Amino acid sequence: MSTPTTADLELDCRGMLCPLPIIELGKRYAEVAVGGLVAVVATDVAARTDVPAWCRMRGQEYVGEELADDGSPRYVVRRVS
Amino acid sequence: MTNAAAYLDSASSEPLHPAARATLLAAYDRGYADPRRLHGPGRDARLLLDNARAVVAECLDVRVDEVTFTASGTDAVHRGLLGLRRVGATVAHSAVEHSAVVHAATWAGDPVEIPVDRAGRVRREAIGPLATGVVAVQSANHEVGTLQPVAEIAAGLDVPLFVDACASMGRLPLPHGWDALAGSAHKWGGPPGVGVLLVRKGARWLNPFPGDDRIDERSGGFENVPAALAAAAALRAVVTERDEVNARQHALVDRIRASAAQVRDVEVVGDPVDRLPHLVTFSCLYVDGEAIVTELDRRGYGVASGSACTASTLTPSRVLEAMGVLTHGNVRVSLTRDTTAEDVDGFLAVLPDVVRDLRAEVGL
């Protein structure tokens, strides 16, 4: 397994149910500069669909899914605007 | 202020059509007996059952001997799909099928999924290598309304095709190319507890369940003659009215689609044109599905949601997931034949406030 991407902001949303991980992302992504990376670690399965959908609706870039150190899914987003 | 209070969930169940109500009550007086018996009341029940079958066949443009009444739409789906499947064969179904199809396919073995595009339309080009046993594709999607290219899919298949037409039966003509097909009366304004199973003449269909000694060997259990007759009466009325009703509903749904899309961070999903006339789905970013359904209900509007929080499981709607659209904050609005422009305008008047208030509660 590859090493997780280094993100400028890591959002620990383990245990949160939908739509809380996306609310967290929506509230905090602007803390990184344009071009920066935000990682959402979420155990709720809906995040797998909703993080890319959020990127599409909000005009941000979905980088991809990887695994956090504990095996939780980690969704990486690049702020482009 | 517009008069509130409207049931906007006909895709779950359409209110009983007035034509069905009168027929149902009359049929309870005449259609109670066992239609296999040779006495007068038995012959009466048989006559009503045969009549119901004939009406359904005519409305759906199929042969009378292709029509079977079942205990529900789900029962029709199970019998239709599993009856086409040979032992050991794989079921390939679209990723956006109703759970009745998915449960039947899973019960039978390890099904494979046919992917869909962003609008929820089956990717025809992906079917080829997956179609080894039996293929199941819906006529139209029950959550987002997108019509499926059933005839085109059928033309390219050399295995049996099952079509779940529960979402469209009565509202739209049946697609061509199926070997077995299922419908559900309460979705078109018939009574609950009546499914319609169609098996194409000459199709290789075998009863997947224990047989029963009934008029129709494809079915099981004592025939619900009054409900079948009422379902047929409703179907005839719906088919007769559909040009007018569909045009009206299509226009009202266009209005909802346009208006909902104006609300910030709301995405309307499903095909905008090639769709069921009465149904639309949209998803609201940052909004909890259960919260928005509850809040709209408080304002008098009964809608459904495909979001996990409102479903029986904690997994999101497979339909929305397969389409790759937002699975939370989902609202499905489906119009009844009585839904008015005022109902729709009233709903659209409260929607932006409801969405804004729910977002405000979470600080967005």
XYZ file of C-alpha atoms in Angstrom:
445
model
C 0.000 0.000 0.000
C 1.285 3.412 -0.940
C 1.864 6.173 1.577
C -1.090 8.579 1.930
C -0.769 11.833 0.035
C 0.403 14.715 2.184
C -2.524 17.102 2.551
C -2.569 20.724 3.655
C -5.678 20.022 5.695
C -6.763 16.693 7.132
C -10.423 16.320 8.148
C -11.028 13.426 10.512
C -14.633 12.459 9.824
C -14.401 8.876 11.096
C -17.708 7.769 12.595
C -19.658 10.694 11.160
C -22.791 9.827 9.203
C -23.752 11.494 5.935
C -23.983 14.379 5.269
C -21.667 15.425 8.142
C -18.353 14.663 6.352
C -19.464 16.813 3.398
C -20.631 19.587 5.713
C -17.179 19.525 7.308
C -15.549 19.672 3.874
C -17.815 22.526 2.776
C -17.081 24.527 5.899
C -13.330 24.103 5.974
C -11.896 23.559 2.481
C -11.274 27.285 2.079
C -8.704 27.091 4.892
C -6.200 25.862 2.304
C -4.854 28.123 -0.416
C -5.962 27.636 -4.020
C -3.967 24.667 -5.305
C -3.798 23.095 -1.836
C -4.996 19.619 -0.914
C -7.724 18.644 1.553
C -8.065 15.058 2.745
C -11.364 13.781 4.132
C -11.068 10.596 6.170
C -14.566 9.175 6.386
C -15.938 5.769 7.325
C -19.478 6.481 6.104
C -19.825 4.772 2.715
C -21.812 7.659 1.242
C -18.643 9.781 1.229
C -17.275 7.656 -1.637
C -19.998 9.094 -3.877
C -20.560 12.410 -2.165
C -16.994 13.775 -2.061
C -16.576 13.519 -5.873
C -20.133 14.861 -6.315
C -19.313 17.804 -4.037
C -16.214 18.545 -6.141
C -18.282 18.518 -9.336
C -21.010 20.750 -7.873
C -18.571 23.177 -6.220
C -16.095 23.311 -9.105
C -13.234 21.710 -7.167
C -10.951 18.881 -8.264
C -11.365 15.344 -6.972
C -7.884 13.812 -6.765
C -8.860 10.311 -5.653
C -9.383 7.781 -2.913
C -6.679 6.145 -0.862
C -6.374 4.534 2.556
C -5.461 6.273 5.798
C -2.949 4.596 8.127
C -5.734 2.798 9.984
C -7.293 1.545 6.741
C -10.134 4.081 6.696
C -10.994 5.504 3.274
C -9.349 8.869 2.639
C -10.698 11.124 -0.109
C -8.363 13.794 -1.480
C -9.593 17.066 -2.947
C -7.652 19.911 -4.564
C -8.960 23.426 -4.075
C -8.920 25.042 -7.523
C -11.037 28.136 -6.863
C -49.939 32.159 0.530
C -50.587 29.126 -1.626
C -52.701 26.406 -0.131
C -50.331 23.835 1.339
C -50.816 20.106 1.801
C -50.154 17.894 -1.141
C -49.193 14.256 -1.443
C -46.279 14.216 -3.882
C -45.233 10.591 -3.667
C -47.202 8.792 -6.373
C -44.070 6.878 -7.370
C -44.370 5.070 -4.034
C -48.111 4.623 -4.460
C -50.720 6.442 -6.546
C -54.046 7.124 -4.785
C -56.831 4.775 -5.877
C -58.316 5.905 -9.197
C -62.048 6.737 -8.925
C -62.741 4.187 -11.667
C -61.087 1.500 -9.528
C -63.011 2.366 -6.378
C -66.456 1.810 -7.894
C -65.333 -1.400 -9.602
C -63.681 -2.726 -6.461
C -66.813 -2.306 -4.337
C -69.046 -3.872 -6.956
C -66.639 -6.760 -7.487
C -66.577 -7.615 -3.786
C -70.282 -8.419 -4.101
C -69.901 -10.542 -7.236
C -66.346 -11.840 -7.272
C -65.912 -13.561 -3.912
C -66.175 -17.199 -4.998
C -63.464 -19.591 -6.171
C -63.235 -19.041 -9.930
C -62.499 -22.761 -10.463
C -65.886 -23.887 -9.115
C -68.706 -24.780 -11.422
C -71.539 -23.185 -9.451
C -73.042 -19.828 -10.305
C -70.946 -17.654 -7.948
C -67.816 -19.518 -9.118
C -68.695 -18.840 -12.741
C -69.289 -15.185 -11.845
C -65.848 -14.908 -10.272
C -64.296 -16.633 -13.292
C -66.056 -14.253 -15.619
C -64.721 -11.227 -13.702
C -61.207 -12.656 -13.629
C -61.265 -13.387 -17.364
C -62.623 -9.920 -17.960
C -59.855 -8.335 -15.894
C -57.261 -10.290 -17.854
C -58.789 -9.283 -21.174
C -58.846 -5.599 -20.230
C -55.224 -5.653 -19.061
C -54.154 -7.456 -22.243
C -55.917 -4.885 -24.391
C -54.513 -1.914 -22.448
C -50.979 -3.294 -22.651
C -51.307 -4.541 -26.221
C -50.387 -8.132 -25.369
C -52.112 -11.508 -25.739
C -54.628 -12.533 -23.087
C -52.679 -15.730 -22.352
C -49.561 -13.659 -21.662
C -51.182 -11.957 -18.629
C -50.923 -13.285 -15.060
C -52.161 -11.539 -11.926
C -49.815 -11.920 -8.963
C -49.975 -10.977 -5.299
C -47.854 -7.845 -5.791
C -45.449 -6.113 -8.124
C -42.592 -7.662 -6.180
C -44.104 -11.118 -6.670
C -44.405 -10.430 -10.409
C -40.745 -9.330 -10.515
C -39.583 -12.426 -8.660
C -41.604 -14.827 -10.816
C -40.793 -13.042 -14.045
C -37.056 -12.814 -13.535
C -36.436 -16.149 -11.827
C -38.688 -18.011 -14.260
C -36.453 -16.979 -17.155
C -33.286 -18.061 -15.397
C -31.967 -21.549 -16.073
C -30.219 -23.356 -13.204
C -26.693 -22.066 -12.802
C -27.185 -19.084 -15.113
C -25.953 -15.641 -14.102
C -28.340 -12.705 -13.817
C -26.985 -9.439 -15.209
C -29.037 -6.472 -14.023
C -28.587 -2.752 -14.372
C -27.017 -0.981 -11.413
C -30.188 1.057 -10.934
C -32.798 -1.701 -10.663
C -35.453 -1.709 -7.947
C -34.518 -3.692 -4.848
C -37.096 -6.366 -5.803
C -34.947 -7.234 -8.833
C -31.695 -7.061 -6.895
C -33.033 -9.257 -4.092
C -34.330 -11.860 -6.559
C -31.055 -11.861 -8.492
C -29.015 -12.173 -5.297
C -31.258 -14.957 -4.004
C -30.640 -16.872 -7.231
C -26.850 -16.548 -7.197
C -24.120 -14.028 -7.805
C -25.527 -11.381 -10.130
C -23.415 -8.968 -12.155
C -24.199 -5.262 -12.509
C -24.503 -3.341 -15.754
C -23.197 0.219 -15.271
C -25.194 3.369 -16.006
C -24.246 6.896 -17.033
C -24.664 10.099 -14.994
C -28.349 10.304 -16.012
C -28.959 6.745 -14.812
C -29.244 5.316 -18.320
C -27.932 1.797 -18.884
C -24.641 1.720 -20.790
C -25.680 -0.551 -23.612
C -22.139 -1.061 -24.830
C -21.224 -2.660 -21.480
C -23.853 -5.401 -21.642
C -22.326 -7.725 -24.258
C -19.846 -9.714 -22.156
C -22.134 -9.621 -19.080
C -25.126 -11.176 -20.822
C -24.472 -14.884 -20.308
C -27.659 -16.002 -18.539
C -30.571 -13.609 -18.213
C -30.590 -9.816 -18.377
C -32.836 -7.597 -16.227
C -33.420 -3.973 -17.172
C -36.183 -1.667 -15.968
C -38.402 0.278 -18.371
C -37.811 3.486 -16.426
C -36.008 4.313 -13.237
C -38.210 4.546 -10.171
C -36.000 7.068 -8.359
C -34.917 9.500 -11.073
C -37.361 8.838 -13.930
C -34.857 8.161 -16.713
C -36.242 5.894 -19.450
C -34.104 2.914 -20.403
C -33.373 1.931 -24.015
C -35.061 -1.452 -23.586
C -35.818 -2.141 -27.253
C -32.246 -1.299 -28.300
C -30.878 -3.516 -25.530
C -33.215 -6.345 -26.547
C -32.148 -6.090 -30.179
C -28.556 -6.858 -29.232
C -29.264 -9.781 -26.893
C -29.305 -13.505 -27.504
C -30.304 -14.337 -23.907
C -33.724 -13.805 -22.245
C -34.646 -10.283 -21.139
C -36.692 -9.461 -18.055
C -38.140 -5.963 -17.774
C -39.341 -4.415 -14.523
C -41.967 -1.978 -15.805
C -43.481 -1.158 -12.404
C -42.546 2.525 -12.653
C -44.098 3.068 -16.078
C -46.911 0.547 -16.646
C -50.108 2.310 -17.649
C -48.384 5.680 -17.896
C -46.367 4.784 -20.994
C -46.691 2.077 -23.653
C -44.608 -1.003 -22.880
C -41.184 -1.203 -24.492
C -40.543 -3.974 -27.017
C -38.228 -6.942 -26.768
C -38.940 -8.514 -23.354
C -39.491 -12.188 -22.582
C -41.091 -11.491 -19.209
C -42.200 -8.211 -17.675
C -43.656 -7.049 -14.372
C -45.990 -4.265 -13.276
C -47.675 -3.162 -10.063
C -51.271 -1.917 -9.881
C -50.915 0.507 -6.971
C -48.331 2.465 -8.975
C -50.969 3.388 -11.592
C -53.927 3.941 -9.274
C -55.153 0.386 -8.890
C -55.469 -1.243 -5.461
C -52.430 -2.630 -3.635
C -51.908 -6.380 -3.688
C -52.091 -6.794 -7.469
C -49.082 -7.374 -9.660
C -49.090 -8.070 -13.377
C -46.705 -10.624 -14.808
C -46.423 -10.848 -18.569
C -44.719 -13.843 -20.133
C -44.208 -13.622 -23.864
C -45.786 -16.424 -25.862
C -43.028 -18.907 -26.636
C -40.615 -17.604 -23.983
C -38.736 -20.277 -22.053
C -40.276 -19.499 -18.679
C -40.638 -22.074 -15.893
C -42.362 -21.427 -12.569
C -39.460 -20.880 -10.129
C -41.705 -21.489 -7.118
C -43.992 -24.355 -6.036
C -46.936 -24.756 -8.386
C -50.545 -24.264 -7.334
C -53.840 -25.562 -8.668
C -55.275 -22.326 -9.961
C -56.807 -20.960 -13.146
C -53.408 -19.573 -14.078
C -50.510 -21.977 -13.521
C -47.958 -19.135 -13.453
C -49.484 -17.764 -10.256
C -49.987 -19.036 -6.730
C -52.623 -18.514 -4.066
C -56.342 -17.764 -4.164
C -57.028 -15.167 -6.847
C -57.890 -11.663 -5.621
C -60.608 -11.268 -8.229
C -62.095 -7.943 -6.998
C -58.673 -6.287 -6.824
C -57.618 -7.635 -10.227
C -60.794 -6.258 -11.776
C -60.304 -2.892 -10.064
C -56.687 -2.821 -11.231
C -57.876 -3.437 -14.774
C -60.486 -0.680 -14.514
C -57.859 1.757 -13.240
C -55.458 0.724 -15.990
C -58.063 1.322 -18.677
C -58.835 4.761 -17.237
C -55.142 5.675 -16.940
C -54.369 4.554 -20.490
C -57.363 6.518 -21.780
C -56.327 9.664 -19.896
C -52.587 9.448 -20.305
C -52.056 11.773 -23.255
C -53.646 14.601 -21.315
C -52.290 13.660 -17.866
C -48.756 12.993 -19.092
C -48.533 16.318 -20.919
C -49.723 18.185 -17.835
C -47.418 16.291 -15.479
C -44.445 16.620 -17.828
C -44.873 20.388 -17.871
C -45.259 20.595 -14.077
C -42.132 18.499 -13.591
C -40.289 20.807 -15.995
C -41.336 23.657 -13.723
C -40.018 21.843 -10.641
C -36.769 20.965 -12.402
C -36.168 24.575 -13.421
C -37.132 26.023 -10.059
C -35.207 23.531 -7.886
C -32.096 24.067 -10.003
C -32.244 27.772 -9.084
C -31.719 26.970 -5.406
C -28.038 27.291 -4.567
C -26.123 23.992 -4.514
C -29.083 21.892 -5.586
C -28.609 19.420 -8.407
C -31.557 18.050 -10.357
C -30.729 14.553 -11.574
C -32.043 12.112 -14.167
C -32.698 12.725 -17.860
C -34.484 16.085 -18.306
C -36.469 15.013 -21.378
C -36.414 11.261 -21.927
C -38.073 10.490 -18.604
C -41.233 9.472 -16.790
C -43.782 12.296 -16.961
C -44.607 12.490 -13.257
C -41.339 12.173 -11.368
C -38.290 14.295 -10.553
C -35.407 13.960 -8.130
C -32.945 16.528 -6.851
C -30.253 16.572 -4.194
C -29.454 19.424 -1.828
C -25.863 19.802 -0.734
C -25.243 19.816 3.058
C -28.838 18.784 3.816
C -29.892 15.675 5.697
C -32.446 13.640 3.722
C -34.571 12.754 6.713
C -34.574 16.345 7.937
C -35.788 17.766 4.629
C -38.514 15.120 4.239
C -39.693 15.831 7.786
C -39.610 19.589 7.317
C -41.493 19.443 3.993
C -44.056 17.158 5.623
C -44.495 19.706 8.403
C -45.323 22.251 5.696
C -47.826 19.826 4.150
C -45.820 18.230 1.347
C -45.316 14.469 1.314
C -42.189 13.542 -0.641
C -39.756 10.624 -0.679
C -35.980 10.528 -0.377
C -33.321 8.121 -1.565
C -30.852 9.301 1.033
C -29.522 6.707 3.439
C -30.775 8.456 6.522
C -34.371 7.882 5.411
C -33.964 4.377 4.037
C -34.163 1.124 5.954
C -30.409 0.681 5.753
C -27.475 2.967 6.361
C -26.238 2.538 2.809
C -27.098 5.278 0.330
C -29.419 4.792 -2.638
C -27.784 2.376 -5.064
C -29.352 4.357 -7.886
C -27.774 7.678 -6.915
C -24.490 5.949 -6.114
C -24.377 4.209 -9.504
C -25.059 7.540 -11.232
C -22.314 9.223 -9.232
C -24.583 11.983 -7.962
C -24.966 13.359 -4.464
C -26.589 10.744 -2.225
C -27.534 13.016 0.665
C -30.219 15.695 0.807
C -32.174 13.783 -1.791
C -35.802 14.604 -2.551
C -38.034 12.705 -4.968
C -41.217 14.482 -6.006
C -43.819 12.476 -7.911
C -47.166 13.865 -9.011
C -50.549 12.199 -8.754
C -53.173 12.568 -11.484
C -54.819 15.206 -9.271
C -51.732 17.290 -8.527
C -52.401 20.884 -9.563
C -50.182 23.751 -10.636
C -51.091 25.376 -7.303
C -49.770 22.349 -5.410
C -46.509 22.548 -7.325
C -46.192 26.303 -6.873
C -46.868 25.947 -3.152
C -44.153 23.327 -2.867
C -41.704 25.433 -4.857
C -42.497 28.444 -2.688
C -41.428 26.695 0.525
C -38.488 24.699 -0.863
C -35.813 27.440 -0.860
C -36.623 28.440 2.740
C -36.586 24.858 3.951
C -33.193 24.224 2.340
C -31.760 27.516 3.635
C -33.003 26.897 7.191
C -31.601 23.375 7.316
C -28.231 24.615 6.077
C -28.268 27.426 8.595
C -28.687 24.830 11.361
C -25.335 23.290 10.408
C -23.620 26.633 9.860
C -23.649 26.704 6.062
